[in-house]
Coordinates of C-alpha atoms and ligand atoms in Angstrom, one line a residue:
M1 CA 30.8 -4.4 48.9
I2 CA 29.0 -1.3 51.3
M3 CA 29.1 -2.0 55.0
S4 CA 28.3 0.9 57.0
L5 CA 28.2 0.1 60.8
R6 CA 24.6 -0.1 62.1
S7 CA 24.0 1.7 65.3
V8 CA 21.8 0.7 67.9
L9 CA 21.7 4.2 69.3
P10 CA 18.3 4.8 70.3
Y11 CA 15.8 7.2 68.7
C12 CA 16.4 10.1 70.9
V13 CA 19.8 11.0 69.8
L14 CA 18.3 11.6 66.3
F15 CA 19.3 15.2 66.3
L16 CA 22.8 15.8 66.0
A17 CA 22.8 19.5 65.7
N18 CA 20.1 22.2 65.0
M19 CA 18.3 21.9 68.3
V20 CA 20.6 24.6 69.8
S21 CA 21.0 27.2 67.2
A22 CA 19.0 28.1 64.0
Q23 CA 21.7 27.9 61.6
T24 CA 23.9 25.4 60.4
Y25 CA 27.0 25.5 58.2
I26 CA 28.2 23.0 55.9
T27 CA 31.9 24.3 55.6
N28 CA 34.3 23.5 52.3
V29 CA 32.2 20.9 50.9
N30 CA 32.0 19.5 47.0
I31 CA 28.2 20.4 46.2
G32 CA 26.9 18.2 43.5
D33 CA 25.4 20.6 40.8
V34 CA 23.2 17.8 39.2
E35 CA 21.6 20.3 36.5
N36 CA 25.2 20.7 34.7
Q37 CA 26.6 17.6 36.1
R38 CA 29.6 18.9 38.0
W39 CA 31.0 19.4 41.2
I40 CA 31.6 22.8 42.5
P41 CA 34.3 22.6 45.1
Y42 CA 35.2 24.4 48.2
Q43 CA 31.8 25.7 49.1
T44 CA 29.8 26.5 52.3
V45 CA 25.9 25.9 52.5
V46 CA 24.0 27.5 55.2
I47 CA 21.0 26.2 56.2
E48 CA 18.1 28.0 58.3
D49 CA 14.3 27.2 58.9
G50 CA 14.6 23.9 56.7
L51 CA 15.7 26.0 53.7
I52 CA 19.3 26.7 52.2
S53 CA 20.0 30.2 52.9
K54 CA 23.3 30.6 51.4
V55 CA 25.5 28.9 49.0
Q56 CA 28.9 30.8 48.9
S57 CA 32.7 30.0 48.1
A58 CA 34.0 28.6 51.5
D59 CA 36.5 31.5 51.2
K60 CA 34.1 34.6 50.7
F61 CA 32.9 34.4 54.5
K62 CA 33.6 33.5 57.9
V63 CA 31.5 31.3 60.1
P64 CA 30.2 33.3 63.0
A65 CA 30.7 32.0 66.6
G66 CA 28.3 29.7 68.2
M67 CA 26.8 28.1 65.0
N68 CA 26.1 24.7 64.2
V69 CA 29.3 23.5 61.9
I70 CA 29.9 20.6 59.8
D71 CA 33.1 20.2 58.4
G72 CA 32.6 19.2 54.7
S73 CA 35.9 18.9 53.6
G74 CA 36.5 16.1 51.3
K75 CA 33.1 15.2 51.3
F76 CA 30.3 15.5 48.6
L77 CA 27.0 17.3 49.2
L78 CA 24.0 16.1 47.0
P79 CA 20.3 17.0 47.0
G80 CA 18.5 14.4 48.7
L81 CA 17.4 11.5 46.5
I82 CA 13.8 10.9 44.9
D83 CA 12.2 7.7 44.4
A84 CA 9.9 8.2 42.2
H85 CA 7.9 5.0 42.2
I86 CA 6.8 3.3 45.0
H87 CA 3.7 1.9 46.5
F88 CA 3.0 2.0 50.5
S89 CA 0.4 -0.6 49.7
Q90 CA 2.7 -3.3 49.2
S91 CA 5.4 -4.7 51.3
G92 CA 8.0 -5.9 49.0
G93 CA 7.5 -9.3 50.4
L94 CA 5.8 -12.5 48.9
Y95 CA 2.6 -12.4 50.4
T96 CA 1.7 -8.8 49.2
R97 CA 0.1 -9.3 45.7
P98 CA -2.4 -12.4 46.0
D99 CA -3.6 -11.3 41.9
A100 CA 0.1 -12.5 41.1
I101 CA 0.2 -15.7 43.5
D102 CA -2.4 -16.2 45.8
L103 CA -1.4 -17.3 49.0
R104 CA -4.2 -15.9 51.3
T105 CA -4.7 -19.1 53.1
F106 CA -1.0 -19.0 54.7
L107 CA -1.6 -15.3 55.3
P108 CA -4.6 -13.4 55.4
Y109 CA -4.6 -10.2 53.2
Q110 CA -6.0 -8.1 55.7
K111 CA -2.9 -9.1 57.8
E112 CA -0.9 -7.9 54.9
I113 CA -2.8 -4.4 55.1
D114 CA -2.8 -4.1 58.9
R115 CA 1.0 -4.8 58.7
G116 CA 1.6 -2.1 56.2
H117 CA -0.1 0.8 57.8
Q118 CA 1.7 -0.5 61.2
Q119 CA 4.8 -0.4 59.2
M120 CA 4.7 3.0 57.6
E121 CA 6.8 4.9 60.0
Q122 CA 9.5 2.2 59.5
V123 CA 9.2 2.2 56.1
L124 CA 9.8 6.0 56.0
R125 CA 12.9 6.0 58.2
R126 CA 14.2 3.1 56.0
Y127 CA 13.7 5.4 53.0
L128 CA 15.5 8.4 54.9
Q129 CA 18.2 6.1 56.2
N130 CA 19.2 5.4 52.7
G131 CA 19.2 9.0 51.7
I132 CA 15.7 9.5 50.0
T133 CA 14.3 12.4 51.2
T134 CA 11.5 12.3 48.7
V135 CA 9.2 9.6 47.9
I136 CA 6.0 9.3 45.2
D137 CA 3.5 6.9 45.6
V138 CA 2.0 6.4 42.2
G139 CA -1.0 4.1 43.2
T140 CA -2.0 4.0 46.7
T141 CA -5.0 3.5 48.9
V142 CA -7.5 6.1 50.5
N143 CA -6.1 4.7 53.8
Y144 CA -2.5 5.8 52.8
L145 CA -3.7 9.2 51.4
K146 CA -5.1 10.0 54.9
Q147 CA -2.3 8.3 56.8
R148 CA 0.4 10.2 55.6
A149 CA -0.7 13.5 57.3
A150 CA 0.7 12.0 60.3
F151 CA 4.4 12.5 58.7
M152 CA 4.3 15.8 56.9
D153 CA 6.2 17.3 59.9
A154 CA 8.5 14.5 61.1
A155 CA 11.9 14.8 60.5
F156 CA 12.5 11.2 60.2
A157 CA 10.1 10.9 57.3
P158 CA 11.1 11.8 53.6
A159 CA 8.4 14.0 51.8
I160 CA 5.5 12.1 50.7
Y161 CA 3.5 12.5 47.3
M162 CA 0.8 10.2 46.4
S163 CA -1.7 9.6 43.5
G164 CA -5.0 8.2 44.3
P165 CA -6.1 4.5 43.9
L166 CA -4.9 3.3 40.3
I167 CA -8.1 3.9 37.9
T168 CA -8.0 1.2 36.1
T169 CA -9.2 -0.5 32.7
Y170 CA -8.7 -4.1 34.7
E171 CA -9.2 -4.9 38.4
P172 CA -7.8 -8.2 39.6
P173 CA -10.3 -10.2 41.8
A174 CA -8.1 -10.8 44.6
L175 CA -7.6 -7.1 45.1
S176 CA -11.4 -5.9 44.5
N177 CA -14.2 -4.7 47.2
L178 CA -11.3 -3.6 49.7
G179 CA -13.0 -0.3 50.3
D180 CA -10.9 2.4 51.6
D181 CA -7.8 -0.1 51.7
G182 CA -8.5 -1.0 47.9
P183 CA -5.5 -0.1 45.4
F184 CA -7.8 -0.1 42.4
N185 CA -11.0 1.7 41.0
L186 CA -12.3 -0.4 38.2
V187 CA -13.4 2.5 35.4
T188 CA -16.0 1.6 32.5
S189 CA -16.7 4.6 30.8
P190 CA -15.6 8.2 30.5
E191 CA -18.2 9.5 32.4
D192 CA -17.2 7.0 35.4
G193 CA -13.4 7.9 34.6
R194 CA -14.3 11.6 35.5
K195 CA -16.2 10.9 38.3
M196 CA -13.9 8.7 39.6
V197 CA -11.5 11.8 39.2
Q198 CA -13.8 14.0 41.3
Q199 CA -14.1 11.7 44.0
Q200 CA -10.1 11.2 44.5
L201 CA -9.9 14.8 44.4
K202 CA -11.3 14.8 47.8
Y203 CA -8.5 13.0 49.3
H204 CA -5.8 15.7 48.3
P205 CA -3.7 13.3 45.8
D206 CA -0.9 15.0 44.1
F207 CA -1.8 12.8 40.9
I208 CA -4.4 10.9 39.0
K209 CA -2.9 7.5 38.2
I210 CA -4.3 5.1 35.4
W211 CA -3.5 1.6 35.2
Y212 CA -3.8 1.1 31.4
I213 CA -4.3 -2.8 30.9
V214 CA -4.9 -4.1 27.5
G215 CA -5.2 -7.4 25.7
R216 CA -7.6 -9.3 27.9
D217 CA -10.2 -9.2 26.0
T218 CA -8.5 -9.5 22.5
S219 CA -5.1 -10.7 21.8
D220 CA -4.5 -7.5 19.1
I221 CA -3.3 -5.0 22.1
E222 CA -3.6 -1.9 19.6
I223 CA -7.3 -2.7 19.3
S224 CA -7.6 -3.4 22.6
A225 CA -5.7 0.0 23.6
R226 CA -7.6 1.8 21.2
A227 CA -11.0 0.7 22.9
Y228 CA -10.2 2.3 25.9
L229 CA -8.8 5.3 24.7
P230 CA -11.6 7.5 25.5
I231 CA -11.7 6.5 28.9
I232 CA -8.0 7.4 29.0
T233 CA -8.7 10.6 27.6
A234 CA -11.5 11.5 29.6
I235 CA -9.7 10.8 32.5
I236 CA -6.8 12.9 31.7
E237 CA -8.7 15.8 30.8
E238 CA -10.7 15.8 33.8
A239 CA -7.4 15.5 36.0
H240 CA -5.8 18.3 33.7
K241 CA -8.9 20.6 34.5
N242 CA -8.5 20.3 38.2
D243 CA -4.7 21.3 38.0
I244 CA -3.9 17.7 38.6
K245 CA -0.8 15.8 37.0
M246 CA -1.3 12.2 35.2
A247 CA 0.7 9.4 35.8
V248 CA 0.1 6.3 33.7
H249 CA 1.3 2.6 33.7
A250 CA 1.6 1.4 30.1
T251 CA 4.3 -1.0 29.1
Q252 CA 3.6 -1.6 25.5
R253 CA 4.6 1.1 22.9
I254 CA 1.1 1.4 21.7
T255 CA -0.4 1.9 25.2
A256 CA 2.4 4.5 26.0
Q257 CA 1.8 6.7 23.0
L258 CA -1.6 7.1 23.2
A259 CA -1.5 7.9 26.8
V260 CA 1.1 10.8 26.0
E261 CA -0.9 11.7 22.9
S262 CA -3.6 12.1 25.3
G263 CA -1.6 14.5 27.5
C264 CA 0.0 12.1 30.2
D265 CA 3.0 13.9 32.0
Y266 CA 4.7 10.7 33.5
L267 CA 5.0 7.5 32.3
V268 CA 6.0 5.3 35.2
H269 CA 7.3 2.3 33.1
S270 CA 9.7 1.4 30.2
V271 CA 8.1 0.3 26.8
D272 CA 9.5 -3.2 26.8
D273 CA 7.8 -4.7 23.6
E274 CA 9.7 -2.6 20.9
I275 CA 12.6 -0.6 20.3
L276 CA 11.5 3.0 20.3
S277 CA 11.2 4.9 17.3
D278 CA 12.3 8.5 16.7
D279 CA 9.1 9.5 16.3
F280 CA 8.0 8.0 19.6
I281 CA 11.0 9.7 21.3
Q282 CA 10.4 13.1 19.6
L283 CA 6.7 12.8 20.6
L284 CA 7.9 12.5 24.4
K285 CA 10.3 15.3 24.0
K286 CA 7.6 17.7 22.6
K287 CA 5.1 16.6 25.0
K288 CA 7.6 16.8 27.9
T289 CA 6.5 13.7 29.3
I290 CA 8.8 12.2 32.0
L291 CA 9.7 8.4 31.7
C292 CA 10.4 6.5 35.1
P293 CA 12.3 3.4 33.3
T294 CA 11.6 1.0 36.5
L295 CA 14.0 -1.5 35.3
V296 CA 14.2 -4.1 38.1
V297 CA 10.8 -4.9 39.3
H298 CA 10.6 -7.6 37.0
D299 CA 13.0 -9.4 38.4
G300 CA 12.1 -9.6 41.5
Y301 CA 9.0 -11.5 40.7
V302 CA 10.9 -13.6 38.0
N303 CA 13.7 -14.3 40.7
T304 CA 11.5 -15.1 43.9
F305 CA 9.1 -17.2 41.7
G306 CA 11.6 -19.2 39.8
Q307 CA 13.4 -19.4 43.4
H308 CA 16.8 -18.0 42.5
V309 CA 16.2 -15.0 44.5
E310 CA 19.5 -12.6 43.9
M311 CA 19.9 -9.8 46.6
S312 CA 23.1 -7.7 46.9
N313 CA 25.0 -7.3 50.3
H314 CA 23.5 -3.8 50.2
E315 CA 20.0 -4.9 50.3
L316 CA 20.9 -7.6 52.8
E317 CA 22.1 -5.0 55.3
M318 CA 19.5 -2.2 54.5
G319 CA 16.2 -3.9 53.6
D320 CA 13.6 -5.0 55.8
P321 CA 14.6 -8.3 56.9
Y322 CA 11.2 -10.0 57.2
Q323 CA 10.1 -9.2 53.9
L324 CA 13.3 -10.0 52.2
G325 CA 13.2 -13.7 54.1
S326 CA 9.7 -14.1 53.0
L327 CA 10.8 -14.0 49.6
M328 CA 12.5 -17.5 50.2
D329 CA 9.3 -19.2 51.8
M330 CA 8.7 -20.2 48.2
K331 CA 10.9 -23.4 49.6
H332 CA 8.6 -24.3 52.1
I333 CA 5.2 -23.3 51.7
P334 CA 2.8 -26.4 51.9
D335 CA 1.2 -26.3 48.6
T336 CA 3.9 -27.9 46.8
A337 CA 1.7 -28.0 43.5
L338 CA 0.9 -24.3 43.4
V339 CA 4.5 -23.4 44.1
E340 CA 6.3 -25.9 41.5
R341 CA 3.5 -24.4 38.9
Y342 CA 5.1 -21.2 39.5
T343 CA 8.8 -22.3 39.8
N344 CA 8.6 -24.1 36.4
H345 CA 6.9 -21.6 34.6
M346 CA 9.6 -19.0 35.6
N347 CA 12.5 -21.4 34.5
T348 CA 11.2 -22.8 31.0
D349 CA 13.0 -21.8 28.2
E350 CA 10.4 -19.6 26.5
R351 CA 9.9 -17.5 29.6
I352 CA 13.8 -17.1 30.1
E353 CA 14.1 -15.9 26.7
E354 CA 11.1 -13.5 26.8
V355 CA 12.6 -12.0 30.0
R356 CA 16.0 -11.6 28.6
Q357 CA 14.0 -9.8 25.3
T358 CA 12.4 -7.4 27.4
T359 CA 14.7 -6.5 29.6
S360 CA 17.1 -5.9 26.4
N361 CA 14.5 -4.0 25.1
M362 CA 14.2 -1.8 28.2
M363 CA 17.8 -1.1 28.3
V364 CA 18.1 0.2 24.9
N365 CA 15.1 2.1 25.0
L366 CA 16.6 4.2 28.3
K367 CA 20.0 4.8 26.7
R368 CA 17.8 6.3 23.4
L369 CA 15.7 8.2 25.3
S370 CA 18.5 9.7 27.6
D371 CA 20.7 10.5 24.6
A372 CA 17.6 12.1 23.0
G373 CA 17.2 14.2 26.4
V374 CA 13.9 12.8 27.4
I375 CA 13.7 13.4 31.3
I376 CA 14.5 10.3 32.9
V377 CA 13.8 9.8 36.5
T378 CA 14.9 7.0 39.3
G379 CA 11.9 5.1 40.5
T380 CA 11.8 1.5 41.7
D381 CA 8.2 0.2 41.9
A382 CA 9.3 -0.7 45.5
G383 CA 6.6 -2.7 47.2
N384 CA 6.2 -5.3 44.7
I385 CA 7.0 -8.6 45.5
G386 CA 11.0 -8.9 45.4
T387 CA 11.3 -4.9 45.1
L388 CA 12.3 -3.8 48.6
H389 CA 11.5 -0.5 49.7
A390 CA 14.5 2.0 50.1
S391 CA 17.1 -1.0 49.9
S392 CA 16.0 -1.5 46.1
Y393 CA 16.9 2.1 45.2
L394 CA 20.8 1.4 44.6
T395 CA 20.2 -1.6 42.6
E396 CA 17.7 0.4 40.4
M397 CA 20.5 3.0 39.7
Q398 CA 22.7 0.3 39.2
A399 CA 20.4 -1.2 36.3
M400 CA 20.2 2.2 35.2
K401 CA 23.9 2.3 34.5
E402 CA 24.1 -0.7 32.5
S403 CA 22.0 0.8 30.3
G404 CA 24.9 3.2 29.3
M405 CA 23.5 6.3 31.2
T406 CA 26.5 8.2 32.9
N407 CA 26.8 8.3 36.7
W408 CA 25.8 12.4 36.5
Q409 CA 22.9 11.5 34.4
I410 CA 21.7 9.0 36.9
L411 CA 22.4 11.3 39.8
Q412 CA 20.3 14.0 38.0
A413 CA 17.5 11.3 37.3
S414 CA 17.7 10.6 40.8
T415 CA 17.4 14.3 42.4
L416 CA 16.3 17.1 40.0
N417 CA 14.5 15.1 37.8
G418 CA 12.3 13.4 40.7
A419 CA 11.2 17.0 41.6
R420 CA 10.4 17.9 37.9
V421 CA 7.7 14.7 38.2
L422 CA 6.3 16.8 40.5
G423 CA 6.6 20.4 38.9
R424 CA 8.5 21.3 42.3
E425 CA 11.8 22.0 40.6
K426 CA 12.0 25.4 42.2
E427 CA 11.1 24.0 45.7
F428 CA 14.1 21.3 45.8
G429 CA 16.1 19.0 43.9
T430 CA 19.2 21.1 43.8
I431 CA 21.6 22.8 46.1
E432 CA 20.6 26.4 45.7
K433 CA 19.7 29.6 47.8
G434 CA 16.2 29.1 48.6
K435 CA 15.6 25.7 48.0
K436 CA 14.4 22.9 50.5
A437 CA 17.5 21.6 52.8
N438 CA 16.7 18.0 51.7
L439 CA 20.5 17.1 51.1
I440 CA 22.8 14.2 51.8
L441 CA 26.4 14.6 52.9
L442 CA 28.6 11.5 51.2
D443 CA 31.9 10.0 52.2
A444 CA 33.2 9.5 48.6
D445 CA 32.4 10.9 45.2
P446 CA 29.2 9.0 43.6
S447 CA 29.9 10.1 40.2
L448 CA 33.1 8.2 40.2
E449 CA 31.5 5.3 41.5
L450 CA 28.0 4.9 41.8
D451 CA 27.6 2.7 45.0
N452 CA 29.3 5.8 46.7
V453 CA 25.7 7.2 47.3
A454 CA 25.2 4.5 49.9
R455 CA 28.3 5.8 51.8
I456 CA 26.1 8.2 53.8
N457 CA 27.5 10.4 56.4
L458 CA 24.8 12.5 57.2
V459 CA 21.3 13.2 56.0
I460 CA 19.8 16.6 56.2
N461 CA 15.8 16.3 55.9
K462 CA 13.6 19.1 56.3
G463 CA 16.6 21.4 57.8
V464 CA 17.6 18.6 60.7
V465 CA 20.9 16.9 60.5
I466 CA 20.6 13.4 61.4
D467 CA 23.1 10.6 61.6
P468 CA 21.5 7.9 59.0
D469 CA 22.7 5.2 61.5
T470 CA 20.2 6.3 64.4
L471 CA 17.3 6.1 62.1
I472 CA 16.1 2.3 62.7
R473 CA 16.9 0.6 65.8
E474 CA 17.9 -2.8 64.9
S475 CA 16.4 -5.5 67.7
A476 CA 18.1 -8.6 68.4
T477 CA 15.4 -10.7 66.3
D478 CA 16.0 -8.5 63.2
L479 CA 19.7 -9.2 63.4
V480 CA 19.2 -13.0 63.7
Q481 CA 16.7 -12.8 60.8
R482 CA 19.2 -10.8 58.6
Q483 CA 21.6 -13.6 59.7
L484 CA 19.1 -16.6 58.6
N485 CA 18.4 -14.6 55.1
A486 CA 22.5 -14.4 54.6
Y487 CA 22.5 -18.3 55.3
N488 CA 19.7 -19.4 53.0
L489 CA 21.5 -17.3 50.2
R490 CA 24.3 -18.9 51.2
N491 CA 26.4 -15.4 51.3
I492 CA 29.4 -15.5 53.6
E493 CA 30.3 -12.2 53.7
A494 CA 26.8 -10.9 54.7
F495 CA 26.5 -13.7 56.9
L496 CA 29.6 -13.2 58.8
A497 CA 28.8 -9.5 59.2
T498 CA 26.4 -10.4 61.6
Y499 CA 28.8 -12.1 64.2
T500 CA 31.2 -10.5 66.6
D501 CA 35.0 -11.2 65.6
D502 CA 35.1 -13.8 68.7
A503 CA 31.8 -15.5 68.4
V504 CA 31.6 -18.9 69.4
I505 CA 29.0 -21.6 68.1
Y506 CA 28.3 -24.5 70.3
T507 CA 26.7 -27.6 70.4
F508 CA 24.2 -27.1 73.7
P509 CA 25.5 -27.1 76.6
E510 CA 29.1 -26.2 76.0
K511 CA 31.1 -28.1 73.1
V512 CA 32.7 -25.7 71.2
L513 CA 32.0 -26.3 67.7
Y514 CA 34.0 -23.2 66.4
Q515 CA 35.4 -20.4 67.6
G516 CA 36.2 -16.8 66.2
K517 CA 35.1 -15.5 62.9
E518 CA 37.8 -17.1 61.0
Q519 CA 36.9 -20.9 62.0
I520 CA 33.2 -19.8 61.5
R521 CA 34.4 -18.6 58.0
Q522 CA 35.6 -21.9 57.0
A523 CA 33.2 -24.0 58.4
Y524 CA 30.0 -22.0 56.7
T525 CA 32.1 -21.5 53.4
T526 CA 32.2 -25.4 53.2
L527 CA 28.5 -25.9 54.1
F528 CA 27.4 -22.7 51.6
E529 CA 29.5 -24.4 48.8
N530 CA 28.3 -28.0 49.3
T531 CA 24.9 -27.8 49.7
P532 CA 22.9 -25.9 46.9
D533 CA 19.7 -26.7 48.2
L534 CA 20.1 -25.6 51.4
H535 CA 17.2 -23.8 53.5
C536 CA 16.1 -23.1 56.8
E537 CA 12.6 -22.6 57.9
I538 CA 11.7 -20.9 61.3
L539 CA 9.1 -23.1 62.9
V540 CA 8.9 -20.9 66.2
R541 CA 11.0 -18.1 67.1
T542 CA 10.9 -17.1 70.9
V543 CA 12.7 -13.9 72.3
N544 CA 13.8 -13.0 75.7
D545 CA 15.4 -9.2 75.6
N546 CA 19.0 -10.3 73.3
V547 CA 18.4 -14.0 73.3
V548 CA 16.5 -15.4 70.3
I549 CA 15.5 -19.0 70.2
D550 CA 14.6 -20.3 66.8
E551 CA 12.8 -23.9 66.3
E552 CA 14.1 -24.4 62.8
R553 CA 13.6 -26.8 60.0
A554 CA 16.7 -27.4 57.8
L555 CA 17.6 -28.9 54.3
F556 CA 20.7 -30.1 53.6
N557 CA 21.1 -32.0 50.6
G558 CA 17.5 -33.9 50.3
K559 CA 18.0 -34.3 54.0
L560 CA 15.4 -32.8 56.9
V561 CA 16.9 -31.8 60.0
V562 CA 15.1 -29.9 62.8
A563 CA 16.8 -28.4 65.3
T564 CA 17.0 -25.6 68.0
A565 CA 19.3 -22.5 67.7
M566 CA 20.0 -20.1 70.6
Y567 CA 21.5 -16.8 69.3
H568 CA 23.0 -14.6 72.1
V569 CA 23.4 -10.8 70.7
E570 CA 25.6 -8.1 72.4
G571 CA 26.5 -4.8 70.7
N572 CA 24.1 -5.8 67.7
K573 CA 26.1 -8.3 66.7
I574 CA 25.7 -12.5 67.6
Q575 CA 28.0 -13.5 70.0
K576 CA 27.3 -16.8 71.0
V577 CA 25.1 -19.7 69.1
Y578 CA 24.1 -23.1 71.1
F579 CA 22.4 -25.7 68.9
M580 CA 20.5 -28.5 70.1
E581 CA 19.3 -31.2 68.0
Ligands
ZN1 ZN1 3.9 0.6 40.2

C-alpha cells in the first residue's frame, strides 16, 4: 500500500529551490532512458531556464559552488508522466454525465459546470501532485479552451493540451444546447464538419476530436459506420489541411479501421468488440496511428451503477474526496426506482458476461498491439463517472500491466509516447539535453514495481522543483470526507490512516468508547466485517475551523440510525470524535 504523508504546508512554500539560483543540479541519480527501456546510473542532470541543459556521468564534472543541488543518490529520475486522455468538463463524480444517468433534479447540471471551472486549479494541482506534468483533454468545451491560458506559466499546473468540443455523429439530449459550455458539436454533413473544424480553430485547439458513434439508426454497425464515413473523412481532411492532428473515439473494430484508413492520428480507445486481425495491426503500424487503450473507464460506470464501487488505497488517499464520495450516493438517492433500474441492469448475468468479454478483448488486443510495436500511450479518460482525475492514473497503469505489457513498456507509454501523440517528442518526454525540465524524482524503482511511480520525492515542473506534498492543502473537511469514504467502502487501513495514533472516540460528552488506534482498529474491523450494507449519508455538515460536525443517517444491517458526529482535527489527522444520537 502506498501511503505518503500529506503535508499541511501552505502553498507559499511551494518552491524549494530554484528561486535563488538559476541552475539546479540533480546529482548521482539513475536516469530513466524510456526510449531504450533501461536505467543509466550515476548521472548528473542540470536544469536551467526550464530546460535540461546538461546530462552527464556524475564523475565527469564538479558542481560549482552556490548551486541548488538535489542529491539523487539511490533515486530514480523519470520524465514527467503524461495522461493522454482526460476531460476537464467532467468531474469523475456521479452527477457529471446526465446523458449516462440523469440526476439533474438532485444536482442541476449548471452547478456541475460552474464547479468544474472553479475546481480547475485544484484538478491541475492534483495531476502534478501525482507526477503528471502533461495532460491531454480530448474533448473539451470552448470555455475550458479559454480558461487554460490562465495556467500556462503556473508552476503548479501541468502543461495542458486540448482538442475542441467533440464533433459528433450523435448528440445526447441531456448535453445539448449548452453553448460554450457544451462538449458536443453535432455534425450532419461533410460541409458541416469542415465548417466546425474552421470554427474550432479560432480557439487554438491542439487537436480536432470526433465522437464516432454508430448503430443508433440501424443494428448493423458496419452499414451505420459507412454511412457516416464521408463526414469523418471530410473532418479529418480539413483538420490536416490546417496542420492539426485528429483524435477519434471509436470502440468497434469497424469504426476504428475506417477512422485510421481516413487518416486519424490518434485512437483514444481500445477496440473491444473483436480480437484484432494482423491486417488491422499492420494498418496501425503503417499509418503510425497511436492508440490509447483507456482500460479502466468502463469499470468506473459498471462499479458505480452496480453499487460495488472499488477504490484502491491510493485512490482513497489521492483522489478528490467529494467526487469519490459522490459515487456512493447511489445508495441514498431518493429516486429508488431509477437507482434500482441501473443497479439491476449492471448486475444481470448478461451484462456481467458482456463486461467480461469486452474487457478480455481489450486486454488481448493491447498485448498484441504492444508486441507488434504499435505506439501505445497511457490515458485514463478521467472525468467520466468513477474515473477520478489524477488518482486513476496508477489504476490504469496497473490494468495495462495485467494485459502483459512490461513495466518499461508502460513507463514509455506514460512518458515519451504521450509526447508523440502531440508530435512534440523533440520537446519533452525523455531526459535529454534541450528537453523541457518536466521530471519526477522517485524514491524507488518503478521498473521493478509499477506502484513505485507513486513514491514521488520531488516533481520538477517547467524547471521548478516542487515537493508534491505542498501542492494540495487538505482542509479538516477534506480529511473527514476522506475518512467517510473509507468508512463507506469498509476499508479499515484507509479509514485508520485518517486518525492520529492516540485518537479517542467518545459518546458525547465524555464517555470513552475507544481509545487509541488499536482499539479503533478492532472495533471498526468488526463493524466493517459484520455490516455488508453499511452506508453513511451526510445530511448537514457544519465546519468551524478544525471542527467538523456531521449530522448523519447511517444504515446498519437494514436499520437506519440518525446521529451526529463531531470531529476534531489536529495536524491533518482526526484526534477526537464525539457521537451524539
Ligand atoms: Zn474520453
